[in-house]
mmCIF file of C-alpha atoms in Angstrom:
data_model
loop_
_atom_site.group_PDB
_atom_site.id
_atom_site.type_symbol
_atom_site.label_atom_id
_atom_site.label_comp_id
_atom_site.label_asym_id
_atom_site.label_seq_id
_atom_site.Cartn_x
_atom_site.Cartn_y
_atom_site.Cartn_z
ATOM 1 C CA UNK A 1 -5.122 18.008 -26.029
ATOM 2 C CA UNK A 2 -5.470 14.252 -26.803
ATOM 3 C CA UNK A 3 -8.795 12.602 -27.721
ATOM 4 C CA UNK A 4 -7.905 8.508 -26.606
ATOM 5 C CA UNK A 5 -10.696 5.969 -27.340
ATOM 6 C CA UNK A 6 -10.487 2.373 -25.537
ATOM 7 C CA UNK A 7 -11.989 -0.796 -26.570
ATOM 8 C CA UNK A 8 -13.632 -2.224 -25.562
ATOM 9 C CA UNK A 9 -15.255 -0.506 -22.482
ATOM 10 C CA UNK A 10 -15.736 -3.308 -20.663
ATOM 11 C CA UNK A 11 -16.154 -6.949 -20.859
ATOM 12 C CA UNK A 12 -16.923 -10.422 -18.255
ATOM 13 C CA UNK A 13 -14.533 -12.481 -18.820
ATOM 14 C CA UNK A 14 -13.611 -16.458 -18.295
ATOM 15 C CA UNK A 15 -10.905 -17.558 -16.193
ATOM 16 C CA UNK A 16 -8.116 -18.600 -18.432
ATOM 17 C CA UNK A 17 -9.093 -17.023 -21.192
ATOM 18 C CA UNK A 18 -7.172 -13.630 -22.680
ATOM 19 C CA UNK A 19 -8.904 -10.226 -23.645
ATOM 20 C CA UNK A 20 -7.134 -7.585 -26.068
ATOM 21 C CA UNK A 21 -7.568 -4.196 -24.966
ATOM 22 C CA UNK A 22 -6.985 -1.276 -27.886
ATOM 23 C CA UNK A 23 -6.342 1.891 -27.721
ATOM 24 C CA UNK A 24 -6.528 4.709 -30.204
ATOM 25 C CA UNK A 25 -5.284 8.306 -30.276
ATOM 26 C CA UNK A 26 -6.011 11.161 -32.441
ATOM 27 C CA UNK A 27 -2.617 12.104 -32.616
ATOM 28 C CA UNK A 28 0.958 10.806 -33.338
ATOM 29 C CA UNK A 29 2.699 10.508 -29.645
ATOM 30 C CA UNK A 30 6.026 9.113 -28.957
ATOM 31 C CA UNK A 31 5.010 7.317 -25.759
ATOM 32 C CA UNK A 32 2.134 5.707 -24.017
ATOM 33 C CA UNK A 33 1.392 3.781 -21.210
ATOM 34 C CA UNK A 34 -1.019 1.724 -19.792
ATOM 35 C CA UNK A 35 -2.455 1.894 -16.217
ATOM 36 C CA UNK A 36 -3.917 -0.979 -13.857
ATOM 37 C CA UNK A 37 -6.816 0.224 -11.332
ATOM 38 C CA UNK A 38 -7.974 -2.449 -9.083
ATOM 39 C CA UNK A 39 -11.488 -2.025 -7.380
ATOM 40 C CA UNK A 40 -11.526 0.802 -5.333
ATOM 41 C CA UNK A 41 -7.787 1.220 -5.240
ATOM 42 C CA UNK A 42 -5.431 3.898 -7.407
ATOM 43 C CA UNK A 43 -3.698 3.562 -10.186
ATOM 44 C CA UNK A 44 -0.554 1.396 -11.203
ATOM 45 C CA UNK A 45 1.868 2.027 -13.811
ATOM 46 C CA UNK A 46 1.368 -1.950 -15.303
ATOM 47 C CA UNK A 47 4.134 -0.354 -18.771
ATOM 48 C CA UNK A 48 5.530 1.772 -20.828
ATOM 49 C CA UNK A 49 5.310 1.445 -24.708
ATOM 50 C CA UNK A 50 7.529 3.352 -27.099
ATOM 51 C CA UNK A 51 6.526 2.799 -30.704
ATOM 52 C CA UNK A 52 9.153 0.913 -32.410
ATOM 53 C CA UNK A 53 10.676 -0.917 -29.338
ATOM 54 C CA UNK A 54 9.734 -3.015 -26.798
ATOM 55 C CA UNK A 55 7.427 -1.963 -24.164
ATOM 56 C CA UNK A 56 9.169 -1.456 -20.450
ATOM 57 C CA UNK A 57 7.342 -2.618 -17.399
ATOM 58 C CA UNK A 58 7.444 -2.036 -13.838
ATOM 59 C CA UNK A 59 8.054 -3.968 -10.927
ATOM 60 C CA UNK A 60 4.771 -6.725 -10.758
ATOM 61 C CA UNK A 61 4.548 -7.274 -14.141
ATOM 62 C CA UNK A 62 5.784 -9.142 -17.018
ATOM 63 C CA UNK A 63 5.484 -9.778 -20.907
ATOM 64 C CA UNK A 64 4.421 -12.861 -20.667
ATOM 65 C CA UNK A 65 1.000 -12.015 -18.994
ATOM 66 C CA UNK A 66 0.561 -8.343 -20.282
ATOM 67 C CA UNK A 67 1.782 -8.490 -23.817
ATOM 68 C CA UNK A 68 1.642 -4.950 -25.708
ATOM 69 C CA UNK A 69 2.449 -3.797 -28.752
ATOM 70 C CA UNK A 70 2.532 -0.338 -30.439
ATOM 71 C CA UNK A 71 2.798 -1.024 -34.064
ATOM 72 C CA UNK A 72 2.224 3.026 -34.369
ATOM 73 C CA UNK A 73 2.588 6.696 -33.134
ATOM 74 C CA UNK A 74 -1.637 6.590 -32.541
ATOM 75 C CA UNK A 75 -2.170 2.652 -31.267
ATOM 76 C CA UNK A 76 -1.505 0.220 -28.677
ATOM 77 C CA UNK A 77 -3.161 -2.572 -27.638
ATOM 78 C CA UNK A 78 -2.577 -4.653 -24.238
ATOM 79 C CA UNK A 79 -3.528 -8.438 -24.080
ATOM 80 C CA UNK A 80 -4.279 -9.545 -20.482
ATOM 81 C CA UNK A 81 -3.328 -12.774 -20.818
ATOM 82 C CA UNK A 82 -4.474 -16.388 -18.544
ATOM 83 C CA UNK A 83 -6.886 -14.127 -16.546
ATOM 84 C CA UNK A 84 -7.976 -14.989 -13.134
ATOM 85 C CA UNK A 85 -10.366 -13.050 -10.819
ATOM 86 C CA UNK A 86 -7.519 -10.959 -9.713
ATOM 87 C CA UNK A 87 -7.107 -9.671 -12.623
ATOM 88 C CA UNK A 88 -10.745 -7.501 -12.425
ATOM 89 C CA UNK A 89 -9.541 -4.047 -13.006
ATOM 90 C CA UNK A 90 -9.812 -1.135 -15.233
ATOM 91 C CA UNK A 91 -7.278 -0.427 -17.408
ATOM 92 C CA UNK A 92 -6.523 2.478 -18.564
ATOM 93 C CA UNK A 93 -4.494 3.946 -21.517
ATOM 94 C CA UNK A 94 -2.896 7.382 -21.154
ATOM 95 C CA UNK A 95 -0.778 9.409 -23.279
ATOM 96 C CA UNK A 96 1.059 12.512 -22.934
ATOM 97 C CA UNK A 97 0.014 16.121 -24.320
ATOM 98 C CA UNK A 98 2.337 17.011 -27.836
ATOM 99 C CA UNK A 99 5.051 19.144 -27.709
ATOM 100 C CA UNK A 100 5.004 22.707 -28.146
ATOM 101 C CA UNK A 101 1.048 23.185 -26.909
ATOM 102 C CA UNK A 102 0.099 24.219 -23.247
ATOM 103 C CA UNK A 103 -0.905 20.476 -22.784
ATOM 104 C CA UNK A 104 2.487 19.267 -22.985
ATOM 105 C CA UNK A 105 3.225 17.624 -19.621
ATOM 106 C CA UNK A 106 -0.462 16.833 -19.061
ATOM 107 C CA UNK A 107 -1.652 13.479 -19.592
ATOM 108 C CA UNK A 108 -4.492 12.182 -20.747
ATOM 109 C CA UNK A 109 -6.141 9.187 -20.554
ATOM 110 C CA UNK A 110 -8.908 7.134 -21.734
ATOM 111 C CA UNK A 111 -12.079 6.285 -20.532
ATOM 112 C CA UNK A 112 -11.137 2.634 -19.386
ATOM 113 C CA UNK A 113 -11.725 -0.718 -19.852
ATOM 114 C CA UNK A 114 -13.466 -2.353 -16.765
ATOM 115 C CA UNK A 115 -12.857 -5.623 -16.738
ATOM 116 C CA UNK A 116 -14.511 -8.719 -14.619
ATOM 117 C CA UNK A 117 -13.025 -12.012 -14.539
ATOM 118 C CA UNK A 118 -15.157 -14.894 -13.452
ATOM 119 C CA UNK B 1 12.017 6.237 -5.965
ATOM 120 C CA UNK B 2 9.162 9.113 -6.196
ATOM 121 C CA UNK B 3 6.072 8.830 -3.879
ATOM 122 C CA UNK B 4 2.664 10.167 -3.108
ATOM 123 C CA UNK B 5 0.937 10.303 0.066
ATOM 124 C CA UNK B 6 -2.453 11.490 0.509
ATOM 125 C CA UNK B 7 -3.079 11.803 3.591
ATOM 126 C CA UNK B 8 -7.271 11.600 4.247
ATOM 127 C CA UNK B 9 -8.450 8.560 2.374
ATOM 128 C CA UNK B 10 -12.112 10.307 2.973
ATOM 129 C CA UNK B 11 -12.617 13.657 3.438
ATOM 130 C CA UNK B 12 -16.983 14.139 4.409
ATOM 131 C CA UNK B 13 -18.294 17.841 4.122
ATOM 132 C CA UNK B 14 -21.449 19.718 4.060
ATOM 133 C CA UNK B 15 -22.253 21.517 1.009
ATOM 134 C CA UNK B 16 -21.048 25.230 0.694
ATOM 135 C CA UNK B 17 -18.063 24.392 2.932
ATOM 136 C CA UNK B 18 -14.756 24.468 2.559
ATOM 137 C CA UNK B 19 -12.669 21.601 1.769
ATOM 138 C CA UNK B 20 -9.002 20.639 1.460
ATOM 139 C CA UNK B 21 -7.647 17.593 0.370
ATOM 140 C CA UNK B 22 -4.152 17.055 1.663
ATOM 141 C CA UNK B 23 -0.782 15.678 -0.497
ATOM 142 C CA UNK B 24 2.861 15.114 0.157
ATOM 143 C CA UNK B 25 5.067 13.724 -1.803
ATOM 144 C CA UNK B 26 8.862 12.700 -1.707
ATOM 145 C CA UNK B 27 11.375 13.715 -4.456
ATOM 146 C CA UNK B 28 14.791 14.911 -4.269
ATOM 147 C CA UNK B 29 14.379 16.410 -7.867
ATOM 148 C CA UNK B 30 12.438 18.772 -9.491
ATOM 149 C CA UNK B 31 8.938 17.333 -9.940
ATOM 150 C CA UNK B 32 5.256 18.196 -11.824
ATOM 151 C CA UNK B 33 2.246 17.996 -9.502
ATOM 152 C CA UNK B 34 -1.238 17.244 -10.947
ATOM 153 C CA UNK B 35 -4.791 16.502 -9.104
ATOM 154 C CA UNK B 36 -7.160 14.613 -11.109
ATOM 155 C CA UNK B 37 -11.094 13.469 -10.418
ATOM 156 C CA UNK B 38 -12.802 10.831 -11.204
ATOM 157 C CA UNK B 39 -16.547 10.822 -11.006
ATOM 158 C CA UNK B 40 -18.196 8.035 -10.221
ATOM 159 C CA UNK B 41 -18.122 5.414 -13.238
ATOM 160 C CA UNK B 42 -15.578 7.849 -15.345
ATOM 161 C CA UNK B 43 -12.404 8.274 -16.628
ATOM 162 C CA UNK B 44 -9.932 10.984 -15.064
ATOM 163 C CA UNK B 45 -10.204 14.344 -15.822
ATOM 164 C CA UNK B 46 -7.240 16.797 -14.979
ATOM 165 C CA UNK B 47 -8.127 19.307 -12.117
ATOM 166 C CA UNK B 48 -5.110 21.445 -12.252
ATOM 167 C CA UNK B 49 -1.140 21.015 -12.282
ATOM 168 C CA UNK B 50 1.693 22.397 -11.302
ATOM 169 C CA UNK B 51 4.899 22.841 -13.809
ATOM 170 C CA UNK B 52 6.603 25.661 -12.511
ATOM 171 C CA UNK B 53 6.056 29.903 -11.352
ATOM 172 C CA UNK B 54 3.447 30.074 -9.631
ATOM 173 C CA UNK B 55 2.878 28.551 -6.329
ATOM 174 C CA UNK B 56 -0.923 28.724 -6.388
ATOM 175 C CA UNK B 57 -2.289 26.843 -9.213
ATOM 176 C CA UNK B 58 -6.156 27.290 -10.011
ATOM 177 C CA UNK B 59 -7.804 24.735 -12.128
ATOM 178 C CA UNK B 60 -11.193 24.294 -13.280
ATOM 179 C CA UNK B 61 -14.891 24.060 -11.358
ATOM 180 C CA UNK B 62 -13.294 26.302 -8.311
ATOM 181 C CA UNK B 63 -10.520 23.930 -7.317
ATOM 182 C CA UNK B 64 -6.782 25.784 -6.599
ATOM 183 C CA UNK B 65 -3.399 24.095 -5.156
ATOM 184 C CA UNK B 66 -0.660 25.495 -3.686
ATOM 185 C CA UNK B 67 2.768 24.086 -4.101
ATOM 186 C CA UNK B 68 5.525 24.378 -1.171
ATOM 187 C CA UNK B 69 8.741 23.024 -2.448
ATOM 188 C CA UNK B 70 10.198 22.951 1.772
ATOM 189 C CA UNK B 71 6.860 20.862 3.038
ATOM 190 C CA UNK B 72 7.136 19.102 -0.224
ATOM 191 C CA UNK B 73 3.501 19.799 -0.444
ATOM 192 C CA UNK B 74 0.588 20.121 -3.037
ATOM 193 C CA UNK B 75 -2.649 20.437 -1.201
ATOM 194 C CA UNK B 76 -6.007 21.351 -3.152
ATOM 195 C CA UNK B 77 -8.318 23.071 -2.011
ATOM 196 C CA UNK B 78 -12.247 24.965 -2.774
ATOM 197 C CA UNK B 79 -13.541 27.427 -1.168
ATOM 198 C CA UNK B 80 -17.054 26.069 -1.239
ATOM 199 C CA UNK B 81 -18.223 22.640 -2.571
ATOM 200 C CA UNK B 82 -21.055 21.449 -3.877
ATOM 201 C CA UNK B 83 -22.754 18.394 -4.051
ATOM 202 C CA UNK B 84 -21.705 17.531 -7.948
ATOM 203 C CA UNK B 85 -18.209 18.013 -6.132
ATOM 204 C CA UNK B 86 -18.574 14.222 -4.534
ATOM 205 C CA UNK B 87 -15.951 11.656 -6.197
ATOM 206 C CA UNK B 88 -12.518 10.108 -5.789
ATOM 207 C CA UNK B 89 -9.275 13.147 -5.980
ATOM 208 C CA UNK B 90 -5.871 11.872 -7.280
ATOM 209 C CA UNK B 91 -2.748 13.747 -6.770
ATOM 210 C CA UNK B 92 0.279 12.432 -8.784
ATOM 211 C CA UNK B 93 3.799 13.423 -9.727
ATOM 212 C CA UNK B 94 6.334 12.970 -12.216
ATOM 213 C CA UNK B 95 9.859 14.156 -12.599
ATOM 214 C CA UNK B 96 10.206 17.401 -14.331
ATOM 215 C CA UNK B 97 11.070 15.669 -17.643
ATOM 216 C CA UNK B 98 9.292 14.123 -21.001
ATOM 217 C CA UNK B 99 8.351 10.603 -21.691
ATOM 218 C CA UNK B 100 7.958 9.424 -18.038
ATOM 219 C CA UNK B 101 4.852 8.401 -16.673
ATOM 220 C CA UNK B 102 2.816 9.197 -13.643
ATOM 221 C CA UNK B 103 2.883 8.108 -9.649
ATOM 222 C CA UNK B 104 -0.247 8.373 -7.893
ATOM 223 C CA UNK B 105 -1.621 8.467 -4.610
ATOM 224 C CA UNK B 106 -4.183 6.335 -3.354
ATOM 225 C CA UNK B 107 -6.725 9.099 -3.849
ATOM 226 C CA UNK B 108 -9.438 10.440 -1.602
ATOM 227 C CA UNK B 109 -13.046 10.272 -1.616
ATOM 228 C CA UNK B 110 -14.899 13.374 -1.380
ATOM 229 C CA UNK B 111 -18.278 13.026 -0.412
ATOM 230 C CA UNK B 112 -20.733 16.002 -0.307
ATOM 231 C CA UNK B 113 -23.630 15.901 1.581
ATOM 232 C CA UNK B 114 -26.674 18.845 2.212
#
C-alpha cells in the first residue's frame, strides 16, 4: 500500500488570495493525481501529474488557476490560485498502488485538504 | 467517455438489515470496479474492487459486490448493517489499464438507524 500525507488539512482562506496544497508519499510512484470534492458532492478528477512533465487536466480546469508541479516520484503540490467562495472544497491527492504488489490497481488517497474560502 | 451511475442517492435502513447499494456504469472496454467509504469527516477508504475472476468480490467489515459484465453492473451489498455502517459509498471505475485515474459516482448516503 501507499501511506499519502496532505498539508495542510485544512485552512480559511481570503478571496483572492492562493493556498499551496502538498502532498507526500512514502513511495516512488510514476503518477498522481489530484481530486476536487465540492460540499456534499463526489469527486472530480481536477489533473493528472506525471513527474518530469507537465501535469494534464480535465475538462473545467486550467493551469493558470490550479498550477501543480511534481518535482519528484514521492511529491506534488497543487496551488489553488485567485480563490473565490466556489472554490471551498476538499482536495484530495491520490496515487496508485506499485507494481508487482496486490495493491497495484488500487488507489489511495490522502486524507484531504478542506478548504473554505471567504 | 466512462460513467458511473448510482442509482439511490440515500439508501435509510434499520440496523441488522440488509442493504444494497446499487451501481451501473457505461464502458465499452474492459473496466476495474471499486466501492469506497467515507466516514463522516474522513478520507476514503477502499471497500472492495473488482479486477478480474471472480464475479463476487468480498471486501472488508462484511461488504461483497457482484460484477455482471451484460447489466454492466457492480452492486454492493451486506447482509446485515450496523449502525458504525452510516456514511457516504462511492463506486468508481477505470479502464483496465495503468496510470489512469478514477470516475466516480455521485455516491450514496447510508444512514443506519436502531
Amino acid at each position: 500500500s501507499a501511506v499519502i500525507s496532505q498539508k495542510p488539512s485544512r485552512d480559511i482562506c481570503q478571496r483572492g488570495t492562493s493556498l499551496t496544497i502538498q502532498c507526500q508519499v512514502d513511495s516512488q510512484v510514476t503518477m498522481m493525481f489530484w481530486y476536487r470534492q465540492q460540499p456534499g458532492q463526489s469527486l472530480t478528477l481536477i489533473a493528472t501529474a506525471n513527474q518530469g512533465s507537465e501535469a494534464t487536466y480535465e475538462s473545467g480546469f486550467v493551469i493558470d488557476k490550479f498550477p501543480i508541479s511534481r518535482p519528484n516520484l514521492t511529491f506534488s503540490t497543487l496551488t489553488v490560485s485567485n480563490m473565490s467562495p466556489e472554490d471551498s472544497s476538499i482536495y484530495l491527492c491520490s496515487v496508485e498502488g506499485p507494481r508487482g504488489v496486490p495493491s497495484y490497481n488500487e488507489q489511495f488517497f490522502g486524507p484531504g485538504t478542506r478548504l473554505t474560502v471567504l | 467517455a466512462q460513467s458511473v451511475t448510482q442509482l439511490d442517492s440515500q439508501v435509510p435502513v434499520f440496523e441488522e438489515a440488509p442493504v444494497e447499494l446499487r451501481c451501473n456504469y457505461s464502458s465499452s472496454v474492459s473496466v476495474y470496479l471499486f466501492w469506497y467509504v467515507q466516514y463522516p469527516n474522513q478520507g476514503l477508504q477502499l471497500l472492495l474492487k473488482y479486477l478480474s475472476g471472480s464475479t463476487l468480490v468480498k471486501g472488508i467489515n462484511g461488504f461483497e459486490a457482484e460484477f455482471n459484465k451484460s447489466q454492466t453492473s457492480f452492486h454492493l451489498r451486506k447482509p446485515s448493517v450496523h449502525i458504525s455502517d452510516t456514511a457516504e459509498y462511492f463506486c468508481a471505475v477505470t479502464p483496465g489499464q495503468a496510470g489512469t485515474a478514477l470516475i466516480f459516482g455521485k455516491g450514496t448516503t447510508l444512514s443506519v438507524s436502531s
